[in-house]
mmCIF file of C-alpha atoms in Angstrom:
data_model
loop_
_atom_site.group_PDB
_atom_site.id
_atom_site.type_symbol
_atom_site.label_atom_id
_atom_site.label_comp_id
_atom_site.label_asym_id
_atom_site.label_seq_id
_atom_site.Cartn_x
_atom_site.Cartn_y
_atom_site.Cartn_z
ATOM 1 C CA UNK U 1 -15.691 10.376 24.082
ATOM 2 C CA UNK U 2 -16.852 9.576 20.561
ATOM 3 C CA UNK U 3 -14.515 12.184 19.090
ATOM 4 C CA UNK U 4 -11.586 10.870 21.172
ATOM 5 C CA UNK U 5 -12.333 7.326 20.084
ATOM 6 C CA UNK U 6 -12.471 8.420 16.447
ATOM 7 C CA UNK U 7 -9.144 10.227 16.724
ATOM 8 C CA UNK U 8 -7.572 7.191 18.383
ATOM 9 C CA UNK U 9 -8.901 5.006 15.553
ATOM 10 C CA UNK U 10 -7.412 7.323 12.952
ATOM 11 C CA UNK U 11 -4.012 7.345 14.665
ATOM 12 C CA UNK U 12 -4.151 3.567 14.895
ATOM 13 C CA UNK U 13 -4.889 3.193 11.183
ATOM 14 C CA UNK U 14 -2.158 5.688 10.264
ATOM 15 C CA UNK U 15 0.314 3.527 12.140
ATOM 16 C CA UNK U 16 -0.753 0.254 10.511
ATOM 17 C CA UNK U 17 2.140 0.004 8.024
ATOM 18 C CA UNK U 18 4.642 0.899 10.756
ATOM 19 C CA UNK U 19 3.011 -1.538 13.149
ATOM 20 C CA UNK U 20 3.197 -4.355 10.603
ATOM 21 C CA UNK U 21 6.833 -3.495 9.901
ATOM 22 C CA UNK U 22 7.702 -3.246 13.594
ATOM 23 C CA UNK U 23 6.077 -6.542 14.447
ATOM 24 C CA UNK U 24 7.938 -8.310 11.658
ATOM 25 C CA UNK U 25 11.267 -6.728 12.530
ATOM 26 C CA UNK U 26 10.693 -7.621 16.170
ATOM 27 C CA UNK U 27 10.222 -11.232 15.078
ATOM 28 C CA UNK U 28 13.414 -11.001 13.084
ATOM 29 C CA UNK U 29 15.416 -9.852 16.095
ATOM 30 C CA UNK U 30 14.207 -12.604 18.376
ATOM 31 C CA UNK U 31 16.891 -14.978 19.603
ATOM 32 C CA UNK U 32 17.454 -17.663 17.038
ATOM 33 C CA UNK U 33 17.203 -21.323 17.733
ATOM 34 C CA UNK U 34 20.754 -22.735 17.631
ATOM 35 C CA UNK U 35 19.506 -25.290 15.143
ATOM 36 C CA UNK U 36 18.869 -22.430 12.685
ATOM 37 C CA UNK U 37 22.616 -21.756 12.490
ATOM 38 C CA UNK U 38 25.184 -23.536 10.360
ATOM 39 C CA UNK U 39 28.362 -23.687 12.448
ATOM 40 C CA UNK U 40 30.498 -23.893 9.302
ATOM 41 C CA UNK U 41 28.933 -20.713 8.005
ATOM 42 C CA UNK U 42 29.063 -18.413 11.025
ATOM 43 C CA UNK U 43 31.866 -16.208 9.739
ATOM 44 C CA UNK U 44 31.647 -16.697 5.983
ATOM 45 C CA UNK U 45 31.138 -13.476 4.011
ATOM 46 C CA UNK U 46 30.969 -13.236 0.187
ATOM 47 C CA UNK U 47 33.925 -11.169 -0.973
ATOM 48 C CA UNK U 48 31.584 -8.916 -3.020
ATOM 49 C CA UNK U 49 29.720 -7.850 0.121
ATOM 50 C CA UNK U 50 30.145 -6.445 3.617
ATOM 51 C CA UNK U 51 29.248 -8.354 6.780
ATOM 52 C CA UNK U 52 29.205 -6.048 9.819
ATOM 53 C CA UNK U 53 30.476 -7.898 12.924
ATOM 54 C CA UNK U 54 27.894 -6.034 15.016
ATOM 55 C CA UNK U 55 25.028 -7.218 12.791
ATOM 56 C CA UNK U 56 25.874 -10.811 11.810
ATOM 57 C CA UNK U 57 22.448 -11.558 10.289
ATOM 58 C CA UNK U 58 22.778 -8.788 7.663
ATOM 59 C CA UNK U 59 24.571 -8.915 4.316
ATOM 60 C CA UNK U 60 25.259 -5.630 2.505
ATOM 61 C CA UNK U 61 25.908 -5.973 -1.237
ATOM 62 C CA UNK U 62 24.368 -2.725 -2.522
ATOM 63 C CA UNK U 63 25.979 -0.249 -4.948
ATOM 64 C CA UNK U 64 28.714 -2.646 -6.058
ATOM 65 C CA UNK U 65 28.029 -3.107 -9.761
ATOM 66 C CA UNK U 66 27.064 -6.751 -9.231
ATOM 67 C CA UNK U 67 25.643 -8.696 -12.168
ATOM 68 C CA UNK U 68 24.932 -11.853 -10.180
ATOM 69 C CA UNK U 69 23.650 -12.659 -6.710
ATOM 70 C CA UNK U 70 26.446 -14.176 -4.584
ATOM 71 C CA UNK U 71 25.955 -17.304 -2.466
ATOM 72 C CA UNK U 72 24.025 -16.253 0.631
ATOM 73 C CA UNK U 73 25.249 -17.663 3.991
ATOM 74 C CA UNK U 74 22.681 -19.562 6.033
ATOM 75 C CA UNK U 75 22.855 -17.139 8.987
ATOM 76 C CA UNK U 76 21.569 -14.169 6.916
ATOM 77 C CA UNK U 77 18.155 -12.658 7.653
ATOM 78 C CA UNK U 78 18.548 -9.294 5.891
ATOM 79 C CA UNK U 79 19.900 -9.086 2.350
ATOM 80 C CA UNK U 80 20.656 -5.766 0.642
ATOM 81 C CA UNK U 81 21.301 -5.977 -3.116
ATOM 82 C CA UNK U 82 19.833 -2.685 -4.326
ATOM 83 C CA UNK U 83 21.346 -0.486 -7.020
ATOM 84 C CA UNK U 84 23.318 -3.104 -8.940
ATOM 85 C CA UNK U 85 23.167 -4.578 -12.463
ATOM 86 C CA UNK U 86 21.499 -7.867 -11.499
ATOM 87 C CA UNK U 87 19.278 -9.372 -14.210
ATOM 88 C CA UNK U 88 18.425 -12.796 -12.798
ATOM 89 C CA UNK U 89 17.280 -14.450 -9.561
ATOM 90 C CA UNK U 90 18.397 -18.099 -9.745
ATOM 91 C CA UNK U 91 17.748 -20.739 -7.082
ATOM 92 C CA UNK U 92 21.354 -21.668 -6.336
ATOM 93 C CA UNK U 93 22.513 -18.568 -4.370
ATOM 94 C CA UNK U 94 19.641 -19.098 -1.932
ATOM 95 C CA UNK U 95 20.142 -22.835 -1.339
ATOM 96 C CA UNK U 96 21.357 -22.311 2.229
ATOM 97 C CA UNK U 97 19.526 -19.040 2.934
ATOM 98 C CA UNK U 98 16.585 -20.618 4.702
ATOM 99 C CA UNK U 99 16.406 -17.863 7.352
ATOM 100 C CA UNK U 100 15.920 -14.889 5.019
ATOM 101 C CA UNK U 101 13.264 -12.408 6.179
ATOM 102 C CA UNK U 102 14.140 -9.369 4.080
ATOM 103 C CA UNK U 103 15.410 -8.996 0.486
ATOM 104 C CA UNK U 104 16.025 -5.622 -1.138
ATOM 105 C CA UNK U 105 16.573 -5.896 -4.907
ATOM 106 C CA UNK U 106 15.464 -2.376 -5.826
ATOM 107 C CA UNK U 107 17.098 -0.606 -8.768
ATOM 108 C CA UNK U 108 18.389 -3.583 -10.719
ATOM 109 C CA UNK U 109 17.532 -4.995 -14.168
ATOM 110 C CA UNK U 110 15.480 -8.013 -13.192
ATOM 111 C CA UNK U 111 12.933 -9.346 -15.681
ATOM 112 C CA UNK U 112 10.296 -12.036 -15.198
ATOM 113 C CA UNK U 113 12.267 -14.331 -17.483
ATOM 114 C CA UNK U 114 15.249 -13.904 -15.201
ATOM 115 C CA UNK U 115 13.473 -15.251 -12.107
ATOM 116 C CA UNK U 116 13.904 -19.025 -11.781
ATOM 117 C CA UNK U 117 10.572 -20.569 -10.844
ATOM 118 C CA UNK U 118 11.429 -21.824 -7.357
ATOM 119 C CA UNK U 119 13.968 -19.168 -6.424
ATOM 120 C CA UNK U 120 11.616 -17.072 -4.303
ATOM 121 C CA UNK U 121 8.996 -19.612 -3.246
ATOM 122 C CA UNK U 122 11.686 -21.714 -1.526
ATOM 123 C CA UNK U 123 12.290 -18.910 1.002
ATOM 124 C CA UNK U 124 9.740 -20.125 3.541
ATOM 125 C CA UNK U 125 10.379 -17.383 6.131
ATOM 126 C CA UNK U 126 10.577 -14.357 3.843
ATOM 127 C CA UNK U 127 8.498 -11.392 5.067
ATOM 128 C CA UNK U 128 9.602 -8.432 2.923
ATOM 129 C CA UNK U 129 10.432 -8.448 -0.790
ATOM 130 C CA UNK U 130 11.513 -5.217 -2.501
ATOM 131 C CA UNK U 131 11.670 -5.284 -6.316
ATOM 132 C CA UNK U 132 11.087 -1.619 -7.138
ATOM 133 C CA UNK U 133 12.687 0.018 -10.191
ATOM 134 C CA UNK U 134 13.318 -3.146 -12.196
ATOM 135 C CA UNK U 135 12.120 -4.456 -15.580
ATOM 136 C CA UNK U 136 9.226 -6.674 -14.480
ATOM 137 C CA UNK U 137 6.241 -6.933 -16.845
ATOM 138 C CA UNK U 138 4.048 -9.020 -14.559
ATOM 139 C CA UNK U 139 3.763 -9.744 -10.848
ATOM 140 C CA UNK U 140 6.295 -12.523 -10.135
ATOM 141 C CA UNK U 141 4.973 -15.925 -9.125
ATOM 142 C CA UNK U 142 5.168 -18.199 -7.205
ATOM 143 C CA UNK U 143 5.993 -16.294 -4.033
ATOM 144 C CA UNK U 144 6.444 -17.654 -0.497
ATOM 145 C CA UNK U 145 3.280 -17.990 1.584
ATOM 146 C CA UNK U 146 5.014 -16.189 4.481
ATOM 147 C CA UNK U 147 5.329 -12.879 2.598
ATOM 148 C CA UNK U 148 3.886 -9.792 4.345
ATOM 149 C CA UNK U 149 4.981 -6.938 2.077
ATOM 150 C CA UNK U 150 5.524 -6.928 -1.697
ATOM 151 C CA UNK U 151 6.924 -3.726 -3.215
ATOM 152 C CA UNK U 152 6.817 -3.548 -7.040
ATOM 153 C CA UNK U 153 6.686 0.190 -7.706
ATOM 154 C CA UNK U 154 8.151 1.645 -10.908
ATOM 155 C CA UNK U 155 8.350 -1.461 -13.048
ATOM 156 C CA UNK U 156 6.503 -2.227 -16.310
ATOM 157 C CA UNK U 157 3.861 -4.483 -14.785
ATOM 158 C CA UNK U 158 0.812 -4.848 -17.037
ATOM 159 C CA UNK U 159 -0.228 -8.408 -16.154
ATOM 160 C CA UNK U 160 -1.215 -10.283 -12.999
ATOM 161 C CA UNK U 161 -1.278 -14.009 -13.852
ATOM 162 C CA UNK U 162 -4.268 -15.931 -12.523
ATOM 163 C CA UNK U 163 -3.646 -17.365 -9.074
ATOM 164 C CA UNK U 164 -0.674 -15.097 -8.341
ATOM 165 C CA UNK U 165 -2.056 -14.068 -4.939
ATOM 166 C CA UNK U 166 -4.038 -17.207 -4.126
ATOM 167 C CA UNK U 167 -1.640 -18.423 -1.411
ATOM 168 C CA UNK U 168 -0.515 -15.076 0.004
ATOM 169 C CA UNK U 169 -2.879 -14.926 2.959
ATOM 170 C CA UNK U 170 -0.213 -13.191 5.101
ATOM 171 C CA UNK U 171 0.335 -10.279 2.724
ATOM 172 C CA UNK U 172 -0.630 -6.971 4.348
ATOM 173 C CA UNK U 173 0.871 -4.477 1.868
ATOM 174 C CA UNK U 174 0.933 -4.610 -1.944
ATOM 175 C CA UNK U 175 2.555 -1.723 -3.798
ATOM 176 C CA UNK U 176 1.969 -1.643 -7.574
ATOM 177 C CA UNK U 177 2.237 2.100 -8.103
ATOM 178 C CA UNK U 178 3.794 3.598 -11.223
ATOM 179 C CA UNK U 179 3.366 0.588 -13.508
ATOM 180 C CA UNK U 180 1.364 -0.046 -16.703
ATOM 181 C CA UNK U 181 -1.786 -1.641 -15.353
ATOM 182 C CA UNK U 182 -4.942 -1.393 -17.489
ATOM 183 C CA UNK U 183 -8.421 -2.516 -16.505
ATOM 184 C CA UNK U 184 -7.974 -5.811 -18.353
ATOM 185 C CA UNK U 185 -5.204 -6.786 -15.905
ATOM 186 C CA UNK U 186 -7.866 -7.687 -13.336
ATOM 187 C CA UNK U 187 -10.260 -10.597 -13.140
ATOM 188 C CA UNK U 188 -12.977 -10.945 -10.508
ATOM 189 C CA UNK U 189 -10.753 -13.347 -8.551
ATOM 190 C CA UNK U 190 -7.418 -11.525 -9.019
ATOM 191 C CA UNK U 191 -7.160 -10.582 -5.350
ATOM 192 C CA UNK U 192 -8.683 -13.775 -4.011
ATOM 193 C CA UNK U 193 -6.513 -15.178 -1.239
ATOM 194 C CA UNK U 194 -5.314 -11.834 0.141
ATOM 195 C CA UNK U 195 -7.290 -12.264 3.342
ATOM 196 C CA UNK U 196 -5.155 -9.901 5.419
ATOM 197 C CA UNK U 197 -4.290 -7.215 2.887
ATOM 198 C CA UNK U 198 -4.589 -3.777 4.486
ATOM 199 C CA UNK U 199 -2.829 -1.419 2.069
ATOM 200 C CA UNK U 200 -3.158 -1.514 -1.729
ATOM 201 C CA UNK U 201 -1.340 1.101 -3.813
ATOM 202 C CA UNK U 202 -2.092 1.281 -7.541
ATOM 203 C CA UNK U 203 -1.404 4.971 -8.106
ATOM 204 C CA UNK U 204 0.123 6.127 -11.392
ATOM 205 C CA UNK U 205 -1.215 3.416 -13.668
ATOM 206 C CA UNK U 206 -3.683 3.596 -16.576
ATOM 207 C CA UNK U 207 -6.928 2.489 -14.921
ATOM 208 C CA UNK U 208 -10.279 3.822 -16.132
ATOM 209 C CA UNK U 209 -12.353 1.815 -13.649
ATOM 210 C CA UNK U 210 -12.103 0.934 -9.986
ATOM 211 C CA UNK U 211 -10.374 -2.446 -9.483
ATOM 212 C CA UNK U 212 -12.902 -5.251 -8.903
ATOM 213 C CA UNK U 213 -13.530 -7.359 -5.794
ATOM 214 C CA UNK U 214 -10.869 -5.985 -3.480
ATOM 215 C CA UNK U 215 -9.984 -7.891 -0.289
ATOM 216 C CA UNK U 216 -12.493 -7.238 2.493
ATOM 217 C CA UNK U 217 -9.817 -6.117 4.981
ATOM 218 C CA UNK U 218 -8.469 -3.317 2.770
ATOM 219 C CA UNK U 219 -8.062 -0.188 4.894
ATOM 220 C CA UNK U 220 -5.869 1.995 2.673
ATOM 221 C CA UNK U 221 -6.607 2.258 -1.055
ATOM 222 C CA UNK U 222 -4.458 4.559 -3.187
ATOM 223 C CA UNK U 223 -5.546 5.147 -6.797
ATOM 224 C CA UNK U 224 -4.103 8.601 -7.525
ATOM 225 C CA UNK U 225 -3.023 9.554 -11.045
ATOM 226 C CA UNK U 226 -5.133 7.165 -13.065
ATOM 227 C CA UNK U 227 -8.014 7.933 -15.467
ATOM 228 C CA UNK U 228 -10.886 6.652 -13.328
ATOM 229 C CA UNK U 229 -14.218 8.120 -14.422
ATOM 230 C CA UNK U 230 -16.730 6.408 -12.146
ATOM 231 C CA UNK U 231 -17.229 4.441 -8.929
ATOM 232 C CA UNK U 232 -19.796 1.617 -9.178
ATOM 233 C CA UNK U 233 -22.903 1.616 -7.000
ATOM 234 C CA UNK U 234 -22.309 -0.186 -3.668
ATOM 235 C CA UNK U 235 -18.585 -0.444 -4.413
ATOM 236 C CA UNK U 236 -17.644 0.138 -0.781
ATOM 237 C CA UNK U 237 -19.834 -2.683 0.493
ATOM 238 C CA UNK U 238 -17.051 -5.092 -0.438
ATOM 239 C CA UNK U 239 -14.397 -3.138 1.499
ATOM 240 C CA UNK U 240 -16.273 -2.169 4.688
ATOM 241 C CA UNK U 241 -13.065 -1.284 6.570
ATOM 242 C CA UNK U 242 -11.601 1.223 4.113
ATOM 243 C CA UNK U 243 -10.414 4.251 6.094
ATOM 244 C CA UNK U 244 -8.044 6.034 3.712
ATOM 245 C CA UNK U 245 -9.140 6.547 0.112
ATOM 246 C CA UNK U 246 -7.022 8.510 -2.358
ATOM 247 C CA UNK U 247 -8.384 9.309 -5.817
ATOM 248 C CA UNK U 248 -6.491 12.507 -6.606
ATOM 249 C CA UNK U 249 -5.744 13.316 -10.271
ATOM 250 C CA UNK U 250 -8.459 11.216 -11.906
ATOM 251 C CA UNK U 251 -11.502 12.049 -14.085
ATOM 252 C CA UNK U 252 -14.321 11.709 -11.592
ATOM 253 C CA UNK U 253 -17.456 13.750 -12.260
ATOM 254 C CA UNK U 254 -20.689 14.124 -10.294
ATOM 255 C CA UNK U 255 -22.345 11.570 -12.567
ATOM 256 C CA UNK U 256 -19.570 9.091 -11.832
ATOM 257 C CA UNK U 257 -20.231 8.909 -8.101
ATOM 258 C CA UNK U 258 -22.535 6.332 -6.493
ATOM 259 C CA UNK U 259 -25.888 7.636 -5.255
ATOM 260 C CA UNK U 260 -24.678 7.675 -1.665
ATOM 261 C CA UNK U 261 -21.475 9.443 -2.645
ATOM 262 C CA UNK U 262 -18.918 8.751 0.082
ATOM 263 C CA UNK U 263 -21.386 8.286 2.904
ATOM 264 C CA UNK U 264 -19.344 5.399 4.274
ATOM 265 C CA UNK U 265 -18.856 5.272 8.036
ATOM 266 C CA UNK U 266 -15.376 3.723 7.867
ATOM 267 C CA UNK U 267 -13.751 6.436 5.712
ATOM 268 C CA UNK U 268 -11.667 8.874 7.778
ATOM 269 C CA UNK U 269 -9.497 10.455 5.076
ATOM 270 C CA UNK U 270 -10.873 11.133 1.561
ATOM 271 C CA UNK U 271 -8.764 12.722 -1.174
ATOM 272 C CA UNK U 272 -10.476 13.805 -4.411
ATOM 273 C CA UNK U 273 -8.193 16.634 -5.541
ATOM 274 C CA UNK U 274 -7.790 17.438 -9.248
ATOM 275 C CA UNK U 275 -10.968 15.806 -10.573
ATOM 276 C CA UNK U 276 -14.028 17.172 -12.405
ATOM 277 C CA UNK U 277 -16.573 17.492 -9.598
ATOM 278 C CA UNK U 278 -18.968 20.444 -9.741
ATOM 279 C CA UNK U 279 -20.790 19.700 -6.486
ATOM 280 C CA UNK U 280 -19.755 18.877 -2.953
ATOM 281 C CA UNK U 281 -20.116 15.071 -2.652
ATOM 282 C CA UNK U 282 -22.179 13.441 0.051
ATOM 283 C CA UNK U 283 -20.029 12.416 3.021
ATOM 284 C CA UNK U 284 -20.386 10.622 6.338
ATOM 285 C CA UNK U 285 -20.250 12.303 9.743
ATOM 286 C CA UNK U 286 -17.179 10.222 10.681
ATOM 287 C CA UNK U 287 -15.018 11.722 7.929
ATOM 288 C CA UNK U 288 -12.117 13.733 9.348
ATOM 289 C CA UNK U 289 -10.008 14.898 6.370
ATOM 290 C CA UNK U 290 -11.470 15.922 2.992
ATOM 291 C CA UNK U 291 -9.476 17.112 -0.035
ATOM 292 C CA UNK U 292 -11.645 18.660 -2.760
ATOM 293 C CA UNK U 293 -9.199 21.217 -4.123
ATOM 294 C CA UNK U 294 -8.826 21.834 -7.855
ATOM 295 C CA UNK U 295 -12.212 20.627 -9.014
ATOM 296 C CA UNK U 296 -15.017 22.680 -10.593
ATOM 297 C CA UNK U 297 -17.158 23.244 -7.523
ATOM 298 C CA UNK U 298 -19.100 26.517 -7.709
ATOM 299 C CA UNK U 299 -21.025 26.649 -4.452
ATOM 300 C CA UNK U 300 -21.227 25.140 -0.997
ATOM 301 C CA UNK U 301 -24.812 24.218 -0.157
ATOM 302 C CA UNK U 302 -24.776 23.381 3.551
ATOM 303 C CA UNK U 303 -28.257 21.852 3.501
ATOM 304 C CA UNK U 304 -26.906 19.267 1.079
ATOM 305 C CA UNK U 305 -23.386 18.652 2.372
ATOM 306 C CA UNK U 306 -23.911 18.632 6.145
ATOM 307 C CA UNK U 307 -24.233 15.009 7.320
ATOM 308 C CA UNK U 308 -27.651 14.531 8.903
ATOM 309 C CA UNK U 309 -26.620 12.447 11.906
ATOM 310 C CA UNK U 310 -26.824 15.212 14.519
ATOM 311 C CA UNK U 311 -28.539 14.314 17.758
ATOM 312 C CA UNK U 312 -30.081 16.653 20.323
ATOM 313 C CA UNK U 313 -28.824 20.241 20.132
ATOM 314 C CA UNK U 314 -26.842 19.944 23.375
ATOM 315 C CA UNK U 315 -25.008 16.892 21.990
ATOM 316 C CA UNK U 316 -24.359 18.338 18.535
ATOM 317 C CA UNK U 317 -20.717 19.143 19.202
ATOM 318 C CA UNK U 318 -19.922 15.641 20.432
ATOM 319 C CA UNK U 319 -22.025 13.646 18.022
ATOM 320 C CA UNK U 320 -21.905 15.924 14.996
ATOM 321 C CA UNK U 321 -19.645 15.745 11.931
ATOM 322 C CA UNK U 322 -16.008 15.041 12.763
ATOM 323 C CA UNK U 323 -14.492 16.923 9.811
ATOM 324 C CA UNK U 324 -11.394 18.810 10.992
ATOM 325 C CA UNK U 325 -9.560 19.442 7.688
ATOM 326 C CA UNK U 326 -11.151 20.682 4.460
ATOM 327 C CA UNK U 327 -9.508 21.837 1.226
ATOM 328 C CA UNK U 328 -11.629 23.724 -1.299
ATOM 329 C CA UNK U 329 -8.952 25.878 -2.974
ATOM 330 C CA UNK U 330 -8.616 25.808 -6.743
ATOM 331 C CA UNK U 331 -12.382 25.619 -7.363
ATOM 332 C CA UNK U 332 -14.868 28.162 -8.717
ATOM 333 C CA UNK U 333 -16.435 29.100 -5.388
ATOM 334 C CA UNK U 334 -17.212 32.794 -4.978
ATOM 335 C CA UNK U 335 -17.509 34.563 -1.624
ATOM 336 C CA UNK U 336 -19.065 34.800 0.778
ATOM 337 C CA UNK U 337 -18.608 31.315 2.154
ATOM 338 C CA UNK U 338 -21.765 30.368 4.117
ATOM 339 C CA UNK U 339 -21.423 30.832 7.876
ATOM 340 C CA UNK U 340 -23.315 27.569 8.204
ATOM 341 C CA UNK U 341 -20.174 25.778 7.018
ATOM 342 C CA UNK U 342 -18.570 26.375 10.406
ATOM 343 C CA UNK U 343 -21.864 25.754 12.186
ATOM 344 C CA UNK U 344 -22.058 22.287 10.648
ATOM 345 C CA UNK U 345 -18.387 21.346 10.868
ATOM 346 C CA UNK U 346 -17.594 22.576 14.369
ATOM 347 C CA UNK U 347 -14.240 20.786 14.527
ATOM 348 C CA UNK U 348 -12.681 22.433 11.465
ATOM 349 C CA UNK U 349 -9.158 23.540 12.177
#
């Protein structure tokens, strides 16, 4: 029963981003209040774009060489502007677009100077904002309080102005991967206000330390491809719900781990590939997937690595360690592998 519950929990967490997306899209497809429609605007379509008759709330303006955002009709919920030459986001095109839920501005040339101050914050119903592959140097602000997902991957972001996230209590996903973030980009209150954040992606930056004071509801934390050398003592006390932790391609050593290692009951999937570990880190019995490949581990001492939460012998299979996937390739381990490895981790597949 415990194992089944654990597996169900893992599947549930894996589906979080999809669930968030599905819920929001379901909201977007709900029947609109007639008052939300502008009768003079029902059939208007900017000549630069395509308005499918079968999908009247969507406006497709992608891949058209646009340098400016056209006037957005009031009926539009979904706006696609990716892969153009747009440099600015002024207020005027969005004057009537009070129903917007989704804006895709990926692969343009937008800079922070090009975003007019109230252009985005005026969109009171916006849920998804995609600004990947642009020229942003800092997280844009102010943003609408309604926002649930903010995608800023592959920009030049090195700054997060104070108070940027203070009003974004509905944000569940923040993607800052592949930017230029250094440790000095974060203050102790940088993430204050993100009460419902569940996924934080800061992979492929230039961090040497773990980001401070993360939101308490964080469940997925991705920090691959940085230069992180150490994890502070009691770091995970602040994020008691973290279930997926990725720290591949960093500079973690045995000395850089907290005394308890990763003995955290919430963690289900732990990825530590391509680091500098020489010993098997301490883990919790609830852990299900562990990636330790391409480190410098030389031996597998079962008396050290086997979580000590086993109950009576007859219940060992049910209540013992839940590890089902283990990668140890690319280390310095020499055979034979201890038989006790399988005795401890009975669920290994």
